[in-house]
């Protein structure tokens, strides 16, 4: 009984995966590229801010966080938006 259920589930998964459409259009490709660019910029800014928060104390730490956010955002943008 268990093997039969597994085979039915597997057949259903294969049937659904066969229903995929063709290659994406240019608009979809552009939108995915733009999303990746934004995600890289924001992700880099977050990581940079976290790294900057480990440096210094007081006003120096605030400046380090700001520099980390700016630098991380720039690097993330450069890596994701090629």
PDB file of C-alpha atoms in Angstrom:
ATOM      1  CA  UNK A   1       0.000   0.000   0.000  1.00  0.00           C
ATOM      2  CA  UNK A   2       2.811   2.397   0.886  1.00  0.00           C
ATOM      3  CA  UNK A   3       4.651   1.780  -2.401  1.00  0.00           C
ATOM      4  CA  UNK A   4       1.472   2.393  -4.388  1.00  0.00           C
ATOM      5  CA  UNK A   5       0.914   5.734  -2.640  1.00  0.00           C
ATOM      6  CA  UNK A   6       4.523   6.714  -3.301  1.00  0.00           C
ATOM      7  CA  UNK A   7       4.162   5.846  -6.986  1.00  0.00           C
ATOM      8  CA  UNK A   8       0.967   7.898  -7.277  1.00  0.00           C
ATOM      9  CA  UNK A   9       2.618  10.914  -5.649  1.00  0.00           C
ATOM     10  CA  UNK A  10       5.675  10.560  -7.882  1.00  0.00           C
ATOM     11  CA  UNK A  11       3.500  10.307 -11.006  1.00  0.00           C
ATOM     12  CA  UNK A  12       1.576  13.421  -9.939  1.00  0.00           C
ATOM     13  CA  UNK A  13       4.779  15.380  -9.428  1.00  0.00           C
ATOM     14  CA  UNK A  14       6.098  14.353 -12.818  1.00  0.00           C
ATOM     15  CA  UNK A  15       2.809  15.282 -14.477  1.00  0.00           C
ATOM     16  CA  UNK A  16       2.834  18.743 -12.918  1.00  0.00           C
ATOM     17  CA  UNK A  17       6.468  19.344 -13.833  1.00  0.00           C
ATOM     18  CA  UNK A  18       5.680  18.495 -17.473  1.00  0.00           C
ATOM     19  CA  UNK A  19       3.251  21.439 -17.581  1.00  0.00           C
ATOM     20  CA  UNK A  20       5.970  24.071 -17.411  1.00  0.00           C
ATOM     21  CA  UNK A  21       5.945  26.719 -20.088  1.00  0.00           C
ATOM     22  CA  UNK A  22       8.733  27.493 -22.518  1.00  0.00           C
ATOM     23  CA  UNK A  23      11.627  29.870 -21.952  1.00  0.00           C
ATOM     24  CA  UNK A  24      10.766  33.128 -20.171  1.00  0.00           C
ATOM     25  CA  UNK A  25      10.037  36.236 -22.176  1.00  0.00           C
ATOM     26  CA  UNK A  26      12.374  39.233 -22.207  1.00  0.00           C
ATOM     27  CA  UNK A  27      10.096  41.159 -19.805  1.00  0.00           C
ATOM     28  CA  UNK A  28      10.220  38.361 -17.238  1.00  0.00           C
ATOM     29  CA  UNK A  29      13.979  38.113 -17.611  1.00  0.00           C
ATOM     30  CA  UNK A  30      14.388  41.869 -17.124  1.00  0.00           C
ATOM     31  CA  UNK A  31      12.159  41.835 -14.034  1.00  0.00           C
ATOM     32  CA  UNK A  32      14.140  38.964 -12.489  1.00  0.00           C
ATOM     33  CA  UNK A  33      17.387  40.789 -13.207  1.00  0.00           C
ATOM     34  CA  UNK A  34      16.067  43.962 -11.578  1.00  0.00           C
ATOM     35  CA  UNK A  35      14.933  42.016  -8.512  1.00  0.00           C
ATOM     36  CA  UNK A  36      18.385  40.424  -8.216  1.00  0.00           C
ATOM     37  CA  UNK A  37      20.018  43.827  -8.447  1.00  0.00           C
ATOM     38  CA  UNK A  38      17.828  45.283  -5.695  1.00  0.00           C
ATOM     39  CA  UNK A  39      18.271  42.198  -3.506  1.00  0.00           C
ATOM     40  CA  UNK A  40      22.055  42.398  -3.887  1.00  0.00           C
ATOM     41  CA  UNK A  41      22.113  46.066  -2.938  1.00  0.00           C
ATOM     42  CA  UNK A  42      19.883  45.630   0.114  1.00  0.00           C
ATOM     43  CA  UNK A  43      21.636  42.436   1.189  1.00  0.00           C
ATOM     44  CA  UNK A  44      25.028  44.102   0.918  1.00  0.00           C
ATOM     45  CA  UNK A  45      23.828  47.080   2.947  1.00  0.00           C
ATOM     46  CA  UNK A  46      22.509  44.795   5.689  1.00  0.00           C
ATOM     47  CA  UNK A  47      25.718  42.784   5.883  1.00  0.00           C
ATOM     48  CA  UNK A  48      27.818  45.954   5.806  1.00  0.00           C
ATOM     49  CA  UNK A  49      25.757  47.485   8.606  1.00  0.00           C
ATOM     50  CA  UNK A  50      26.135  44.361  10.732  1.00  0.00           C
ATOM     51  CA  UNK A  51      29.883  44.322  10.206  1.00  0.00           C
ATOM     52  CA  UNK A  52      30.108  48.052  10.924  1.00  0.00           C
ATOM     53  CA  UNK A  53      28.163  47.606  14.179  1.00  0.00           C
ATOM     54  CA  UNK A  54      30.945  45.416  15.569  1.00  0.00           C
ATOM     55  CA  UNK A  55      33.485  48.241  15.233  1.00  0.00           C
ATOM     56  CA  UNK A  56      34.040  50.996  17.773  1.00  0.00           C
ATOM     57  CA  UNK A  57      31.747  52.503  20.394  1.00  0.00           C
ATOM     58  CA  UNK A  58      29.642  55.659  20.646  1.00  0.00           C
ATOM     59  CA  UNK A  59      29.948  58.095  17.754  1.00  0.00           C
ATOM     60  CA  UNK A  60      32.627  55.959  16.100  1.00  0.00           C
ATOM     61  CA  UNK A  61      30.258  53.034  15.968  1.00  0.00           C
ATOM     62  CA  UNK A  62      27.521  55.132  14.358  1.00  0.00           C
ATOM     63  CA  UNK A  63      29.987  56.267  11.691  1.00  0.00           C
ATOM     64  CA  UNK A  64      31.193  52.688  11.178  1.00  0.00           C
ATOM     65  CA  UNK A  65      27.612  51.457  10.726  1.00  0.00           C
ATOM     66  CA  UNK A  66      26.929  54.238   8.209  1.00  0.00           C
ATOM     67  CA  UNK A  67      30.100  53.470   6.290  1.00  0.00           C
ATOM     68  CA  UNK A  68      29.308  49.755   6.409  1.00  0.00           C
ATOM     69  CA  UNK A  69      25.823  50.311   5.019  1.00  0.00           C
ATOM     70  CA  UNK A  70      27.107  52.529   2.224  1.00  0.00           C
ATOM     71  CA  UNK A  71      30.049  50.310   1.351  1.00  0.00           C
ATOM     72  CA  UNK A  72      28.082  47.091   1.610  1.00  0.00           C
ATOM     73  CA  UNK A  73      25.294  48.480  -0.567  1.00  0.00           C
ATOM     74  CA  UNK A  74      27.808  49.570  -3.182  1.00  0.00           C
ATOM     75  CA  UNK A  75      29.621  46.221  -3.240  1.00  0.00           C
ATOM     76  CA  UNK A  76      26.343  44.267  -3.274  1.00  0.00           C
ATOM     77  CA  UNK A  77      25.095  46.388  -6.157  1.00  0.00           C
ATOM     78  CA  UNK A  78      28.276  45.887  -8.124  1.00  0.00           C
ATOM     79  CA  UNK A  79      28.229  42.112  -7.622  1.00  0.00           C
ATOM     80  CA  UNK A  80      24.525  41.605  -8.393  1.00  0.00           C
ATOM     81  CA  UNK A  81      24.066  44.111 -11.246  1.00  0.00           C
ATOM     82  CA  UNK A  82      26.621  42.883 -13.755  1.00  0.00           C
TER      83      UNK A  82
END
